[in-house]
Amino acid sequence: MTDLDIERIRDGLKGRTVGGNVVYFGTLDSTMDEARRLAEQGVTEGTVVIAEEQTRGRGRFDRRWISDPGQDLMLSVVLRPDGSQLPYVNMAAALSVCSTLSQVAGMDATIKWPNDVKICGSKVSGILVECTVNSRDIDYAVLGIGLNVNSNLEVTKGISSIATSMYNETSRTFNRTDVLIDLLRGLNQRYLNIRSGLSLVDEWASRLETLGKTIRVRWQDKMQDGVATGVDDQGNLLVRRPDGVMTTVVAGEVTLQH
Ligand code: BTN
């Protein structure tokens, strides 16, 4: 018996852009692929695809994303931002996850640039944004969110030092319907802010654990070390290299150096 009550979710999001249409599946290959299929068919902006289980969940750099069926949240949202608004979609999602963790569980989450949400140093959620462009602009973007809610990662994966769940951090189980409604409401509000030209950069900077730290950025086969000093108005990371030169990092994988 699932604790995902789709009617209550639909009701809780009624009339909003994000969540105005909610589609639910038992098992999918990936909610990203289903959302893409629906986007190609012209579904309304803000359509949310939720699955209890994914057989081919994926993360950034084509890594596998493993979630516990029936325990965690796996969802994708079809969005149609302008090209200039696209960089803020990832921010909106990561910030909404942080505020939900605070609202429903009293947890103080941080963001490891650009897309990991962490509690006490371990990853609890990952964000993935994929987009399709046409000759003039973004056709659509699919925003994927994986949030470890009730899975017990100490038992199931043995990777508790890098990954965690809300359950692992609190020894409490959470009703996923409540978590999802709060998350989608926050995401809707931030997405509307983006659409009306408001910036999320201050909130973004305030949650970034990366700032002030010595980091290593890996992008394709290049590596760069430095101190993350701030973010620009697109949320890109500003890094001071050891030779004092400032660079802007727009993509890549960051590891904190101790
Ligand atoms: C990452 O941390 O690299 C991003 C992980 C994104 C996982 C979510 S789960 C729902 C959606 N469907 C997928 O296949 N991936 C995203």
JSON list of N, CA and C in Angstrom, two decimals, residues 135-165:
[
{"chain": "A", "resi": 135, "resn": "SER", "atom": "N", "xyz": [15.31, 25.57, -33.30]},
{"chain": "A", "resi": 135, "resn": "SER", "atom": "CA", "xyz": [16.24, 26.49, -33.98]},
{"chain": "A", "resi": 135, "resn": "SER", "atom": "C", "xyz": [16.29, 27.86, -33.30]},
{"chain": "A", "resi": 136, "resn": "ARG", "atom": "N", "xyz": [15.25, 28.22, -32.52]},
{"chain": "A", "resi": 136, "resn": "ARG", "atom": "CA", "xyz": [15.23, 29.57, -31.95]},
{"chain": "A", "resi": 136, "resn": "ARG", "atom": "C", "xyz": [15.49, 29.59, -30.45]},
{"chain": "A", "resi": 137, "resn": "ASP", "atom": "N", "xyz": [15.03, 28.61, -29.72]},
{"chain": "A", "resi": 137, "resn": "ASP", "atom": "CA", "xyz": [15.10, 28.71, -28.26]},
{"chain": "A", "resi": 137, "resn": "ASP", "atom": "C", "xyz": [14.98, 27.31, -27.65]},
{"chain": "A", "resi": 138, "resn": "ILE", "atom": "N", "xyz": [14.75, 27.29, -26.33]},
{"chain": "A", "resi": 138, "resn": "ILE", "atom": "CA", "xyz": [14.50, 26.01, -25.65]},
{"chain": "A", "resi": 138, "resn": "ILE", "atom": "C", "xyz": [13.12, 25.53, -26.06]},
{"chain": "A", "resi": 139, "resn": "ASP", "atom": "N", "xyz": [13.03, 24.29, -26.49]},
{"chain": "A", "resi": 139, "resn": "ASP", "atom": "CA", "xyz": [11.72, 23.72, -26.79]},
{"chain": "A", "resi": 139, "resn": "ASP", "atom": "C", "xyz": [11.04, 23.35, -25.47]},
{"chain": "A", "resi": 140, "resn": "TYR", "atom": "N", "xyz": [11.73, 22.51, -24.70]},
{"chain": "A", "resi": 140, "resn": "TYR", "atom": "CA", "xyz": [11.25, 22.21, -23.35]},
{"chain": "A", "resi": 140, "resn": "TYR", "atom": "C", "xyz": [12.43, 21.72, -22.51]},
{"chain": "A", "resi": 141, "resn": "ALA", "atom": "N", "xyz": [12.25, 21.79, -21.22]},
{"chain": "A", "resi": 141, "resn": "ALA", "atom": "CA", "xyz": [13.26, 21.25, -20.31]},
{"chain": "A", "resi": 141, "resn": "ALA", "atom": "C", "xyz": [12.57, 20.22, -19.42]},
{"chain": "A", "resi": 142, "resn": "VAL", "atom": "N", "xyz": [13.28, 19.17, -19.10]},
{"chain": "A", "resi": 142, "resn": "VAL", "atom": "CA", "xyz": [12.77, 18.20, -18.14]},
{"chain": "A", "resi": 142, "resn": "VAL", "atom": "C", "xyz": [13.64, 18.28, -16.89]},
{"chain": "A", "resi": 143, "resn": "LEU", "atom": "N", "xyz": [12.99, 18.58, -15.78]},
{"chain": "A", "resi": 143, "resn": "LEU", "atom": "CA", "xyz": [13.67, 18.69, -14.50]},
{"chain": "A", "resi": 143, "resn": "LEU", "atom": "C", "xyz": [13.41, 17.42, -13.70]},
{"chain": "A", "resi": 144, "resn": "GLY", "atom": "N", "xyz": [14.46, 16.72, -13.33]},
{"chain": "A", "resi": 144, "resn": "GLY", "atom": "CA", "xyz": [14.30, 15.49, -12.54]},
{"chain": "A", "resi": 144, "resn": "GLY", "atom": "C", "xyz": [14.79, 15.69, -11.12]},
{"chain": "A", "resi": 145, "resn": "ILE", "atom": "N", "xyz": [14.03, 15.16, -10.19]},
{"chain": "A", "resi": 145, "resn": "ILE", "atom": "CA", "xyz": [14.43, 15.25, -8.78]},
{"chain": "A", "resi": 145, "resn": "ILE", "atom": "C", "xyz": [14.34, 13.85, -8.16]},
{"chain": "A", "resi": 146, "resn": "GLY", "atom": "N", "xyz": [15.41, 13.45, -7.55]},
{"chain": "A", "resi": 146, "resn": "GLY", "atom": "CA", "xyz": [15.40, 12.22, -6.76]},
{"chain": "A", "resi": 146, "resn": "GLY", "atom": "C", "xyz": [15.65, 12.61, -5.31]},
{"chain": "A", "resi": 147, "resn": "LEU", "atom": "N", "xyz": [14.77, 12.19, -4.42]},
{"chain": "A", "resi": 147, "resn": "LEU", "atom": "CA", "xyz": [14.93, 12.54, -3.00]},
{"chain": "A", "resi": 147, "resn": "LEU", "atom": "C", "xyz": [14.80, 11.25, -2.17]},
{"chain": "A", "resi": 148, "resn": "ASN", "atom": "N", "xyz": [15.84, 10.96, -1.43]},
{"chain": "A", "resi": 148, "resn": "ASN", "atom": "CA", "xyz": [15.81, 9.77, -0.57]},
{"chain": "A", "resi": 148, "resn": "ASN", "atom": "C", "xyz": [15.00, 10.08, 0.67]},
{"chain": "A", "resi": 149, "resn": "VAL", "atom": "N", "xyz": [13.84, 9.47, 0.78]},
{"chain": "A", "resi": 149, "resn": "VAL", "atom": "CA", "xyz": [12.93, 9.80, 1.87]},
{"chain": "A", "resi": 149, "resn": "VAL", "atom": "C", "xyz": [13.01, 8.73, 2.97]},
{"chain": "A", "resi": 150, "resn": "ASN", "atom": "N", "xyz": [12.42, 7.55, 2.70]},
{"chain": "A", "resi": 150, "resn": "ASN", "atom": "CA", "xyz": [12.31, 6.54, 3.75]},
{"chain": "A", "resi": 150, "resn": "ASN", "atom": "C", "xyz": [13.24, 5.35, 3.57]},
{"chain": "A", "resi": 151, "resn": "SER", "atom": "N", "xyz": [14.08, 5.37, 2.53]},
{"chain": "A", "resi": 151, "resn": "SER", "atom": "CA", "xyz": [14.97, 4.23, 2.34]},
{"chain": "A", "resi": 151, "resn": "SER", "atom": "C", "xyz": [16.01, 4.21, 3.45]},
{"chain": "A", "resi": 152, "resn": "ASN", "atom": "N", "xyz": [16.44, 3.01, 3.78]},
{"chain": "A", "resi": 152, "resn": "ASN", "atom": "CA", "xyz": [17.51, 2.88, 4.78]},
{"chain": "A", "resi": 152, "resn": "ASN", "atom": "C", "xyz": [18.78, 2.53, 4.03]},
{"chain": "A", "resi": 153, "resn": "LEU", "atom": "N", "xyz": [19.57, 3.55, 3.74]},
{"chain": "A", "resi": 153, "resn": "LEU", "atom": "CA", "xyz": [20.75, 3.32, 2.90]},
{"chain": "A", "resi": 153, "resn": "LEU", "atom": "C", "xyz": [21.84, 2.56, 3.61]},
{"chain": "A", "resi": 154, "resn": "GLU", "atom": "N", "xyz": [21.83, 2.61, 4.93]},
{"chain": "A", "resi": 154, "resn": "GLU", "atom": "CA", "xyz": [22.86, 1.85, 5.66]},
{"chain": "A", "resi": 154, "resn": "GLU", "atom": "C", "xyz": [22.68, 0.36, 5.37]},
{"chain": "A", "resi": 155, "resn": "VAL", "atom": "N", "xyz": [21.41, -0.05, 5.22]},
{"chain": "A", "resi": 155, "resn": "VAL", "atom": "CA", "xyz": [21.14, -1.47, 4.99]},
{"chain": "A", "resi": 155, "resn": "VAL", "atom": "C", "xyz": [21.19, -1.78, 3.51]},
{"chain": "A", "resi": 156, "resn": "THR", "atom": "N", "xyz": [20.51, -0.96, 2.67]},
{"chain": "A", "resi": 156, "resn": "THR", "atom": "CA", "xyz": [20.31, -1.37, 1.28]},
{"chain": "A", "resi": 156, "resn": "THR", "atom": "C", "xyz": [21.54, -1.19, 0.41]},
{"chain": "A", "resi": 157, "resn": "LYS", "atom": "N", "xyz": [22.33, -0.16, 0.68]},
{"chain": "A", "resi": 157, "resn": "LYS", "atom": "CA", "xyz": [23.40, 0.09, -0.29]},
{"chain": "A", "resi": 157, "resn": "LYS", "atom": "C", "xyz": [24.80, 0.09, 0.29]},
{"chain": "A", "resi": 158, "resn": "GLY", "atom": "N", "xyz": [24.88, 0.20, 1.60]},
{"chain": "A", "resi": 158, "resn": "GLY", "atom": "CA", "xyz": [26.20, 0.24, 2.18]},
{"chain": "A", "resi": 158, "resn": "GLY", "atom": "C", "xyz": [27.04, 1.43, 1.72]},
{"chain": "A", "resi": 159, "resn": "ILE", "atom": "N", "xyz": [26.36, 2.51, 1.28]},
{"chain": "A", "resi": 159, "resn": "ILE", "atom": "CA", "xyz": [27.11, 3.67, 0.83]},
{"chain": "A", "resi": 159, "resn": "ILE", "atom": "C", "xyz": [26.73, 4.88, 1.67]},
{"chain": "A", "resi": 160, "resn": "SER", "atom": "N", "xyz": [26.47, 4.61, 2.96]},
{"chain": "A", "resi": 160, "resn": "SER", "atom": "CA", "xyz": [25.91, 5.66, 3.80]},
{"chain": "A", "resi": 160, "resn": "SER", "atom": "C", "xyz": [26.87, 6.84, 3.99]},
{"chain": "A", "resi": 161, "resn": "SER", "atom": "N", "xyz": [28.17, 6.64, 3.74]},
{"chain": "A", "resi": 161, "resn": "SER", "atom": "CA", "xyz": [29.07, 7.77, 3.96]},
{"chain": "A", "resi": 161, "resn": "SER", "atom": "C", "xyz": [28.88, 8.84, 2.88]},
{"chain": "A", "resi": 162, "resn": "ILE", "atom": "N", "xyz": [28.44, 8.44, 1.68]},
{"chain": "A", "resi": 162, "resn": "ILE", "atom": "CA", "xyz": [28.23, 9.46, 0.66]},
{"chain": "A", "resi": 162, "resn": "ILE", "atom": "C", "xyz": [26.75, 9.78, 0.43]},
{"chain": "A", "resi": 163, "resn": "ALA", "atom": "N", "xyz": [25.87, 8.83, 0.75]},
{"chain": "A", "resi": 163, "resn": "ALA", "atom": "CA", "xyz": [24.44, 9.07, 0.52]},
{"chain": "A", "resi": 163, "resn": "ALA", "atom": "C", "xyz": [23.67, 8.84, 1.81]},
{"chain": "A", "resi": 164, "resn": "THR", "atom": "N", "xyz": [22.57, 9.55, 1.92]},
{"chain": "A", "resi": 164, "resn": "THR", "atom": "CA", "xyz": [21.74, 9.39, 3.11]},
{"chain": "A", "resi": 164, "resn": "THR", "atom": "C", "xyz": [20.28, 9.57, 2.70]},
{"chain": "A", "resi": 165, "resn": "SER", "atom": "N", "xyz": [19.39, 9.39, 3.68]},
{"chain": "A", "resi": 165, "resn": "SER", "atom": "CA", "xyz": [17.97, 9.62, 3.42]},
{"chain": "A", "resi": 165, "resn": "SER", "atom": "C", "xyz": [17.42, 10.44, 4.59]}
]
